[in-house]
mmCIF file of C-alpha atoms and ligand atoms in Angstrom:
data_model
loop_
_atom_site.group_PDB
_atom_site.id
_atom_site.type_symbol
_atom_site.label_atom_id
_atom_site.label_comp_id
_atom_site.label_asym_id
_atom_site.label_seq_id
_atom_site.Cartn_x
_atom_site.Cartn_y
_atom_site.Cartn_z
ATOM 1 C CA MET M 8 0.000 0.000 0.000
ATOM 2 C CA MET M 9 1.455 3.350 -1.053
ATOM 3 C CA ARG M 10 -0.555 6.488 -0.263
ATOM 4 C CA ILE M 11 1.093 9.800 -1.028
ATOM 5 C CA ILE M 12 -0.020 13.396 -0.468
ATOM 6 C CA LEU M 13 1.376 16.105 -2.750
ATOM 7 C CA LEU M 14 1.350 19.453 -0.994
ATOM 8 C CA GLY M 15 2.247 22.841 -2.430
ATOM 9 C CA PRO M 16 0.858 26.052 -3.899
ATOM 10 C CA PRO M 17 -1.054 26.207 -7.185
ATOM 11 C CA GLY M 18 1.338 25.631 -10.041
ATOM 12 C CA ALA M 19 4.101 24.097 -7.907
ATOM 13 C CA GLY M 20 4.100 21.021 -10.135
ATOM 14 C CA LYS M 21 1.912 18.631 -8.113
ATOM 15 C CA GLY M 22 -0.018 17.359 -11.151
ATOM 16 C CA THR M 23 3.160 17.061 -13.231
ATOM 17 C CA GLN M 24 4.957 14.979 -10.609
ATOM 18 C CA ALA M 25 1.821 12.958 -9.768
ATOM 19 C CA GLN M 26 1.842 11.628 -13.315
ATOM 20 C CA PHE M 27 5.414 10.326 -12.928
ATOM 21 C CA ILE M 28 4.703 8.725 -9.544
ATOM 22 C CA SER M 29 1.503 7.171 -10.885
ATOM 23 C CA LYS M 30 3.452 5.499 -13.677
ATOM 24 C CA GLU M 31 6.272 4.344 -11.412
ATOM 25 C CA TYR M 32 4.029 2.774 -8.751
ATOM 26 C CA ASP M 33 0.964 1.987 -10.883
ATOM 27 C CA ILE M 34 -1.357 3.812 -8.510
ATOM 28 C CA PRO M 35 -3.935 6.440 -9.566
ATOM 29 C CA GLN M 36 -3.605 10.194 -9.250
ATOM 30 C CA ILE M 37 -6.591 11.582 -7.361
ATOM 31 C CA SER M 38 -6.809 15.239 -8.300
ATOM 32 C CA THR M 39 -9.771 16.940 -6.654
ATOM 33 C CA GLY M 40 -9.295 19.857 -9.065
ATOM 34 C CA ASP M 41 -9.593 17.548 -12.098
ATOM 35 C CA MET M 42 -12.652 15.870 -10.536
ATOM 36 C CA LEU M 43 -14.322 19.246 -10.012
ATOM 37 C CA ARG M 44 -13.495 20.386 -13.564
ATOM 38 C CA ALA M 45 -15.032 17.125 -14.873
ATOM 39 C CA ALA M 46 -18.181 17.847 -12.814
ATOM 40 C CA ILE M 47 -18.365 21.362 -14.300
ATOM 41 C CA LYS M 48 -18.042 19.938 -17.813
ATOM 42 C CA GLU M 49 -20.847 17.437 -17.117
ATOM 43 C CA GLY M 50 -23.021 20.245 -15.723
ATOM 44 C CA SER M 51 -23.741 18.199 -12.556
ATOM 45 C CA GLU M 52 -25.023 19.801 -9.342
ATOM 46 C CA LEU M 53 -21.529 19.539 -7.841
ATOM 47 C CA GLY M 54 -20.095 21.264 -10.906
ATOM 48 C CA GLN M 55 -22.619 24.085 -10.646
ATOM 49 C CA GLN M 56 -21.776 24.586 -6.960
ATOM 50 C CA ALA M 57 -18.015 24.533 -7.625
ATOM 51 C CA GLN M 58 -17.704 26.673 -10.760
ATOM 52 C CA GLY M 59 -18.069 30.164 -9.277
ATOM 53 C CA ILE M 60 -15.838 29.339 -6.305
ATOM 54 C CA MET M 61 -13.082 27.938 -8.514
ATOM 55 C CA ASN M 62 -13.175 30.864 -10.918
ATOM 56 C CA ALA M 63 -12.838 33.229 -7.941
ATOM 57 C CA GLY M 64 -9.824 31.289 -6.579
ATOM 58 C CA GLY M 65 -11.562 30.123 -3.376
ATOM 59 C CA LEU M 66 -12.032 26.637 -1.910
ATOM 60 C CA VAL M 67 -15.038 24.388 -2.434
ATOM 61 C CA SER M 68 -16.689 23.331 0.859
ATOM 62 C CA ASP M 69 -14.968 20.671 2.941
ATOM 63 C CA ASP M 70 -18.087 18.454 3.077
ATOM 64 C CA LEU M 71 -18.406 18.258 -0.707
ATOM 65 C CA ILE M 72 -14.726 17.491 -1.181
ATOM 66 C CA ILE M 73 -14.490 14.950 1.634
ATOM 67 C CA ASN M 74 -17.467 12.984 0.241
ATOM 68 C CA LEU M 75 -15.994 13.098 -3.250
ATOM 69 C CA VAL M 76 -12.651 11.699 -2.072
ATOM 70 C CA LYS M 77 -14.155 9.101 0.268
ATOM 71 C CA GLU M 78 -16.156 7.707 -2.620
ATOM 72 C CA ARG M 79 -13.197 7.810 -5.016
ATOM 73 C CA ILE M 80 -10.857 5.807 -2.775
ATOM 74 C CA THR M 81 -13.294 2.886 -2.593
ATOM 75 C CA LYS M 82 -12.736 2.214 -6.324
ATOM 76 C CA PRO M 83 -10.759 -0.942 -7.184
ATOM 77 C CA ASP M 84 -7.860 0.982 -8.776
ATOM 78 C CA CYS M 85 -7.007 2.370 -5.302
ATOM 79 C CA ALA M 86 -6.428 -1.106 -3.835
ATOM 80 C CA ASN M 87 -2.635 -0.618 -3.797
ATOM 81 C CA GLY M 88 -2.712 3.062 -2.896
ATOM 82 C CA CYS M 89 -3.106 6.434 -4.579
ATOM 83 C CA ILE M 90 -1.620 9.900 -4.956
ATOM 84 C CA PHE M 91 -3.640 12.739 -3.465
ATOM 85 C CA ASP M 92 -3.028 15.803 -5.647
ATOM 86 C CA GLY M 93 -4.647 18.957 -4.265
ATOM 87 C CA PHE M 94 -6.218 17.171 -1.294
ATOM 88 C CA PRO M 95 -6.284 17.723 1.634
ATOM 89 C CA ARG M 96 -6.313 21.508 1.440
ATOM 90 C CA THR M 97 -7.625 22.369 4.894
ATOM 91 C CA ILE M 98 -7.156 20.968 8.398
ATOM 92 C CA PRO M 99 -10.741 19.531 8.445
ATOM 93 C CA GLN M 100 -9.979 17.672 5.188
ATOM 94 C CA ALA M 101 -6.772 16.223 6.698
ATOM 95 C CA GLN M 102 -8.641 15.276 9.863
ATOM 96 C CA ALA M 103 -11.357 13.555 7.817
ATOM 97 C CA LEU M 104 -8.680 11.355 6.200
ATOM 98 C CA ALA M 105 -7.244 10.441 9.586
ATOM 99 C CA GLU M 106 -10.702 9.762 11.067
ATOM 100 C CA ALA M 107 -11.497 7.462 8.150
ATOM 101 C CA ASP M 108 -8.259 5.527 8.954
ATOM 102 C CA VAL M 109 -6.732 6.347 5.593
ATOM 103 C CA ALA M 110 -3.047 5.932 6.488
ATOM 104 C CA ILE M 111 -0.570 8.076 4.547
ATOM 105 C CA ASN M 112 2.937 6.781 3.826
ATOM 106 C CA HIS M 113 4.544 9.891 2.435
ATOM 107 C CA VAL M 114 3.859 13.626 2.280
ATOM 108 C CA ILE M 115 5.751 15.459 -0.457
ATOM 109 C CA GLU M 116 5.906 19.237 -0.335
ATOM 110 C CA ILE M 117 6.881 21.087 -3.511
ATOM 111 C CA SER M 118 7.868 24.674 -2.876
ATOM 112 C CA VAL M 119 7.885 27.529 -5.431
ATOM 113 C CA PRO M 120 7.822 31.313 -4.758
ATOM 114 C CA ASP M 121 4.636 33.205 -5.698
ATOM 115 C CA ASP M 122 6.126 35.330 -8.495
ATOM 116 C CA GLU M 123 7.522 32.289 -10.262
ATOM 117 C CA ILE M 124 4.075 30.658 -10.083
ATOM 118 C CA VAL M 125 2.334 33.573 -11.759
ATOM 119 C CA LYS M 126 4.804 33.380 -14.662
ATOM 120 C CA ARG M 127 4.551 29.606 -14.849
ATOM 121 C CA LEU M 128 0.787 29.203 -14.855
ATOM 122 C CA SER M 129 0.241 31.543 -17.770
ATOM 123 C CA GLY M 130 2.164 29.005 -19.908
ATOM 124 C CA ARG M 131 0.272 25.941 -18.726
ATOM 125 C CA ARG M 132 -1.813 23.914 -21.172
ATOM 126 C CA GLN M 133 -3.907 20.888 -20.247
ATOM 127 C CA HIS M 134 -5.694 17.968 -21.857
ATOM 128 C CA ALA M 135 -9.213 18.275 -20.453
ATOM 129 C CA GLY M 136 -10.124 14.582 -20.680
ATOM 130 C CA SER M 137 -7.141 13.145 -18.765
ATOM 131 C CA GLY M 138 -5.756 16.134 -16.831
ATOM 132 C CA ARG M 139 -2.358 15.697 -18.572
ATOM 133 C CA VAL M 140 -0.342 18.857 -18.046
ATOM 134 C CA TYR M 141 2.092 20.654 -20.379
ATOM 135 C CA HIS M 142 3.940 23.957 -20.415
ATOM 136 C CA ILE M 143 4.581 25.918 -23.587
ATOM 137 C CA ASP M 144 8.295 26.332 -22.678
ATOM 138 C CA HIS M 145 9.193 23.863 -19.887
ATOM 139 C CA ASN M 146 7.249 20.779 -20.996
ATOM 140 C CA PRO M 147 5.831 21.349 -24.480
ATOM 141 C CA PRO M 148 3.665 18.800 -26.313
ATOM 142 C CA LYS M 149 5.215 17.217 -29.411
ATOM 143 C CA GLN M 150 2.864 19.266 -31.569
ATOM 144 C CA GLU M 151 1.843 22.749 -30.417
ATOM 145 C CA GLY M 152 -1.619 22.827 -28.819
ATOM 146 C CA ILE M 153 -2.188 19.059 -29.220
ATOM 147 C CA ASP M 154 -2.219 16.285 -26.593
ATOM 148 C CA ASP M 155 0.592 13.749 -27.199
ATOM 149 C CA VAL M 156 -1.558 10.709 -26.376
ATOM 150 C CA THR M 157 -5.013 11.401 -27.855
ATOM 151 C CA GLY M 158 -4.245 14.009 -30.515
ATOM 152 C CA GLU M 159 -7.007 16.214 -29.044
ATOM 153 C CA ALA M 160 -6.706 19.975 -28.569
ATOM 154 C CA LEU M 161 -5.197 21.320 -25.333
ATOM 155 C CA ILE M 162 -6.982 23.982 -23.272
ATOM 156 C CA GLN M 163 -5.959 26.845 -21.008
ATOM 157 C CA ARG M 164 -7.667 26.692 -17.606
ATOM 158 C CA GLU M 165 -10.254 29.361 -16.721
ATOM 159 C CA ASP M 166 -8.517 30.038 -13.392
ATOM 160 C CA ASP M 167 -5.063 30.592 -14.948
ATOM 161 C CA LYS M 168 -5.620 34.364 -15.359
ATOM 162 C CA GLU M 169 -3.184 36.462 -13.329
ATOM 163 C CA SER M 170 -5.841 37.980 -11.005
ATOM 164 C CA THR M 171 -7.273 34.529 -10.210
ATOM 165 C CA ILE M 172 -3.807 33.028 -9.735
ATOM 166 C CA ARG M 173 -3.105 35.725 -7.108
ATOM 167 C CA GLU M 174 -6.402 34.839 -5.331
ATOM 168 C CA ARG M 175 -5.513 31.136 -5.400
ATOM 169 C CA LEU M 176 -2.104 31.908 -3.915
ATOM 170 C CA ALA M 177 -3.713 33.978 -1.146
ATOM 171 C CA THR M 178 -6.109 31.093 -0.427
ATOM 172 C CA TYR M 179 -3.140 28.708 -0.285
ATOM 173 C CA HIS M 180 -1.252 30.862 2.212
ATOM 174 C CA GLN M 181 -4.364 31.422 4.363
ATOM 175 C CA GLN M 182 -5.871 27.939 4.397
ATOM 176 C CA THR M 183 -3.590 25.250 3.003
ATOM 177 C CA SER M 184 -0.010 26.102 4.021
ATOM 178 C CA THR M 185 -0.968 25.267 7.616
ATOM 179 C CA LEU M 186 -0.945 21.611 6.511
ATOM 180 C CA VAL M 187 2.842 21.843 6.189
ATOM 181 C CA GLY M 188 3.126 22.150 9.980
ATOM 182 C CA PHE M 189 0.319 19.620 10.516
ATOM 183 C CA TYR M 190 2.102 16.856 8.590
ATOM 184 C CA GLN M 191 5.618 17.808 9.721
ATOM 185 C CA ASP M 192 4.422 17.427 13.321
ATOM 186 C CA GLN M 193 2.864 14.048 12.523
ATOM 187 C CA ALA M 194 6.101 12.893 10.898
ATOM 188 C CA LYS M 195 8.140 13.996 13.938
ATOM 189 C CA GLN M 196 5.781 12.433 16.461
ATOM 190 C CA GLY M 197 5.598 9.151 14.593
ATOM 191 C CA ALA M 198 9.256 8.936 13.562
ATOM 192 C CA ASN M 199 9.812 5.980 15.887
ATOM 193 C CA ALA M 200 6.337 4.509 15.691
ATOM 194 C CA ASN M 201 6.218 3.495 12.024
ATOM 195 C CA SER M 202 2.674 4.863 11.889
ATOM 196 C CA ALA M 203 3.211 8.412 10.641
ATOM 197 C CA PRO M 204 4.030 9.555 7.126
ATOM 198 C CA ASP M 205 7.536 10.442 5.997
ATOM 199 C CA TYR M 206 7.785 14.128 5.089
ATOM 200 C CA ASP M 207 10.064 15.533 2.372
ATOM 201 C CA LYS M 208 10.276 18.996 0.860
ATOM 202 C CA PHE M 209 11.558 19.692 -2.664
ATOM 203 C CA ASP M 210 12.599 22.850 -4.463
ATOM 204 C CA GLY M 211 10.042 23.050 -7.288
ATOM 205 C CA THR M 212 11.991 25.729 -9.176
ATOM 206 C CA GLN M 213 14.418 23.065 -10.428
ATOM 207 C CA ALA M 214 13.912 21.385 -13.800
ATOM 208 C CA ILE M 215 10.928 19.021 -13.975
ATOM 209 C CA ASP M 216 13.180 15.981 -14.442
ATOM 210 C CA THR M 217 15.404 16.930 -11.484
ATOM 211 C CA VAL M 218 12.375 17.230 -9.180
ATOM 212 C CA LYS M 219 11.107 13.901 -10.515
ATOM 213 C CA GLN M 220 14.388 12.088 -9.771
ATOM 214 C CA GLN M 221 14.583 13.573 -6.267
ATOM 215 C CA ILE M 222 11.009 12.568 -5.439
ATOM 216 C CA LEU M 223 11.353 9.024 -6.806
ATOM 217 C CA THR M 224 14.589 8.580 -4.827
ATOM 218 C CA ALA M 225 12.909 9.814 -1.626
ATOM 219 C CA LEU M 226 9.970 7.460 -2.131
ATOM 220 C CA LYS M 227 12.308 4.489 -2.510
ATOM 221 C CA GLY M 228 14.243 5.432 0.634
HETATM 222 P P1 AP5 Y 301 -6.366 22.294 -8.537
HETATM 223 O O1 AP5 Y 301 -6.720 21.810 -9.875
HETATM 224 O O2 AP5 Y 301 -5.948 21.315 -7.488
HETATM 225 O O3 AP5 Y 301 -5.288 23.443 -8.712
HETATM 226 P P2 AP5 Y 301 -4.027 23.895 -7.829
HETATM 227 O O4 AP5 Y 301 -3.774 23.248 -6.523
HETATM 228 O O5 AP5 Y 301 -4.227 25.339 -7.798
HETATM 229 O O6 AP5 Y 301 -2.856 23.318 -8.568
HETATM 230 P P3 AP5 Y 301 -2.581 23.405 -10.061
HETATM 231 O O7 AP5 Y 301 -3.271 22.282 -10.759
HETATM 232 O O8 AP5 Y 301 -2.835 24.796 -10.566
HETATM 233 O O9 AP5 Y 301 -1.006 23.238 -10.069
HETATM 234 P P4 AP5 Y 301 -0.035 21.993 -9.876
HETATM 235 O O10 AP5 Y 301 0.721 22.147 -8.598
HETATM 236 O O11 AP5 Y 301 -0.741 20.688 -10.099
HETATM 237 O O12 AP5 Y 301 0.984 22.316 -11.047
HETATM 238 P P5 AP5 Y 301 1.152 21.652 -12.488
HETATM 239 O O13 AP5 Y 301 1.819 20.319 -12.354
HETATM 240 O O14 AP5 Y 301 -0.118 21.733 -13.275
HETATM 241 O O15 AP5 Y 301 -7.585 23.129 -7.905
HETATM 242 C C1 AP5 Y 301 -8.323 24.074 -8.648
HETATM 243 C C2 AP5 Y 301 -9.449 24.630 -7.795
HETATM 244 O O16 AP5 Y 301 -10.354 23.562 -7.395
HETATM 245 C C3 AP5 Y 301 -9.029 25.259 -6.454
HETATM 246 O O17 AP5 Y 301 -8.644 26.612 -6.636
HETATM 247 C C4 AP5 Y 301 -10.299 25.092 -5.620
HETATM 248 O O18 AP5 Y 301 -11.260 26.059 -5.924
HETATM 249 C C5 AP5 Y 301 -10.839 23.732 -6.072
HETATM 250 N N1 AP5 Y 301 -10.333 22.617 -5.239
HETATM 251 C C6 AP5 Y 301 -9.507 21.607 -5.669
HETATM 252 N N2 AP5 Y 301 -9.241 20.773 -4.648
HETATM 253 C C7 AP5 Y 301 -9.883 21.265 -3.546
HETATM 254 C C8 AP5 Y 301 -9.950 20.851 -2.199
HETATM 255 N N3 AP5 Y 301 -9.270 19.766 -1.755
HETATM 256 N N4 AP5 Y 301 -10.701 21.605 -1.341
HETATM 257 C C9 AP5 Y 301 -11.392 22.692 -1.771
HETATM 258 N N5 AP5 Y 301 -11.351 23.147 -3.051
HETATM 259 C C10 AP5 Y 301 -10.604 22.437 -3.942
HETATM 260 O O19 AP5 Y 301 2.244 22.653 -13.092
HETATM 261 C C11 AP5 Y 301 1.893 23.993 -13.429
HETATM 262 C C12 AP5 Y 301 2.612 24.408 -14.724
HETATM 263 O O20 AP5 Y 301 4.013 24.482 -14.476
HETATM 264 C C13 AP5 Y 301 2.459 23.378 -15.857
HETATM 265 O O21 AP5 Y 301 2.380 24.067 -17.079
HETATM 266 C C14 AP5 Y 301 3.751 22.543 -15.781
HETATM 267 O O22 AP5 Y 301 4.117 22.010 -17.042
HETATM 268 C C15 AP5 Y 301 4.754 23.572 -15.292
HETATM 269 N N6 AP5 Y 301 5.776 22.996 -14.414
HETATM 270 C C16 AP5 Y 301 5.626 22.015 -13.468
HETATM 271 N N7 AP5 Y 301 6.791 21.786 -12.834
HETATM 272 C C17 AP5 Y 301 7.697 22.668 -13.364
HETATM 273 C C18 AP5 Y 301 9.091 22.912 -13.123
HETATM 274 N N8 AP5 Y 301 9.785 22.222 -12.192
HETATM 275 N N9 AP5 Y 301 9.700 23.887 -13.854
HETATM 276 C C19 AP5 Y 301 8.996 24.588 -14.797
HETATM 277 N N10 AP5 Y 301 7.692 24.396 -15.095
HETATM 278 C C20 AP5 Y 301 7.046 23.442 -14.382
#
């Protein structure tokens, strides 16, 4: 069983690295952001509730997200573990995981300064169907604007406008960065008990491949 949490601000590279880890360990990436965007595309009630909040850079309610994740992890593809990408994002979400006895093996923090993120996200392109992520300079698709795997057109996310990115960063610093201390404390307390997650922090301003190698090495350790 390998359950991993990827923690870090919007645009730090969580989705990018989740794809590498998913391939290496054959466990699914659970991106609450991708799940919400799929719900918006379907026009479901959840999507309608989430759309305005996401476009304003805020957080969708804990109850909605916790139910979404609890249901997702019962699926057969999570039998050997999963990668939580963008979840938990608040202390109540982290507590809900613990209360549901969902043990975490590893918490990986990816750190990138705010100004770098604003520059980076304006170059992001995504394949809507799979969540596959590209960057026009740092990780371009083989053919401009086209997904490497399906040949479908890539999109730019609605919330990747500079004003919304700044709101998302403010939300991260106000509500999510507190999870850094939460999981570091757990790792310290459980260091001798074998029950707490390992905690590692990586400099997300390095090249994508460098971050990948460092994370995969840490996971093997
Ligand atoms: P979500 O989709 O989770 O967005 P996010 O956390 O803001 O993260 P991003 O997907 O923007 O960034 P990332 O860290 O995955 O970076 P990426 O790998 O794409 O959430 C969206 C919204 O949904 C939230 O604002 C909220 O409203 C709602 N939501 C989601 N989960 C929620 C929850 N749990 N609770 C409540 N609300 C929730 O990389 C970014 C770009 O940089 C890419 O172009 C990539 O190619 C490039 N890149 C990556 N690494 C590098 C590198 N090392 N060097 C250069 N470029 C790089």
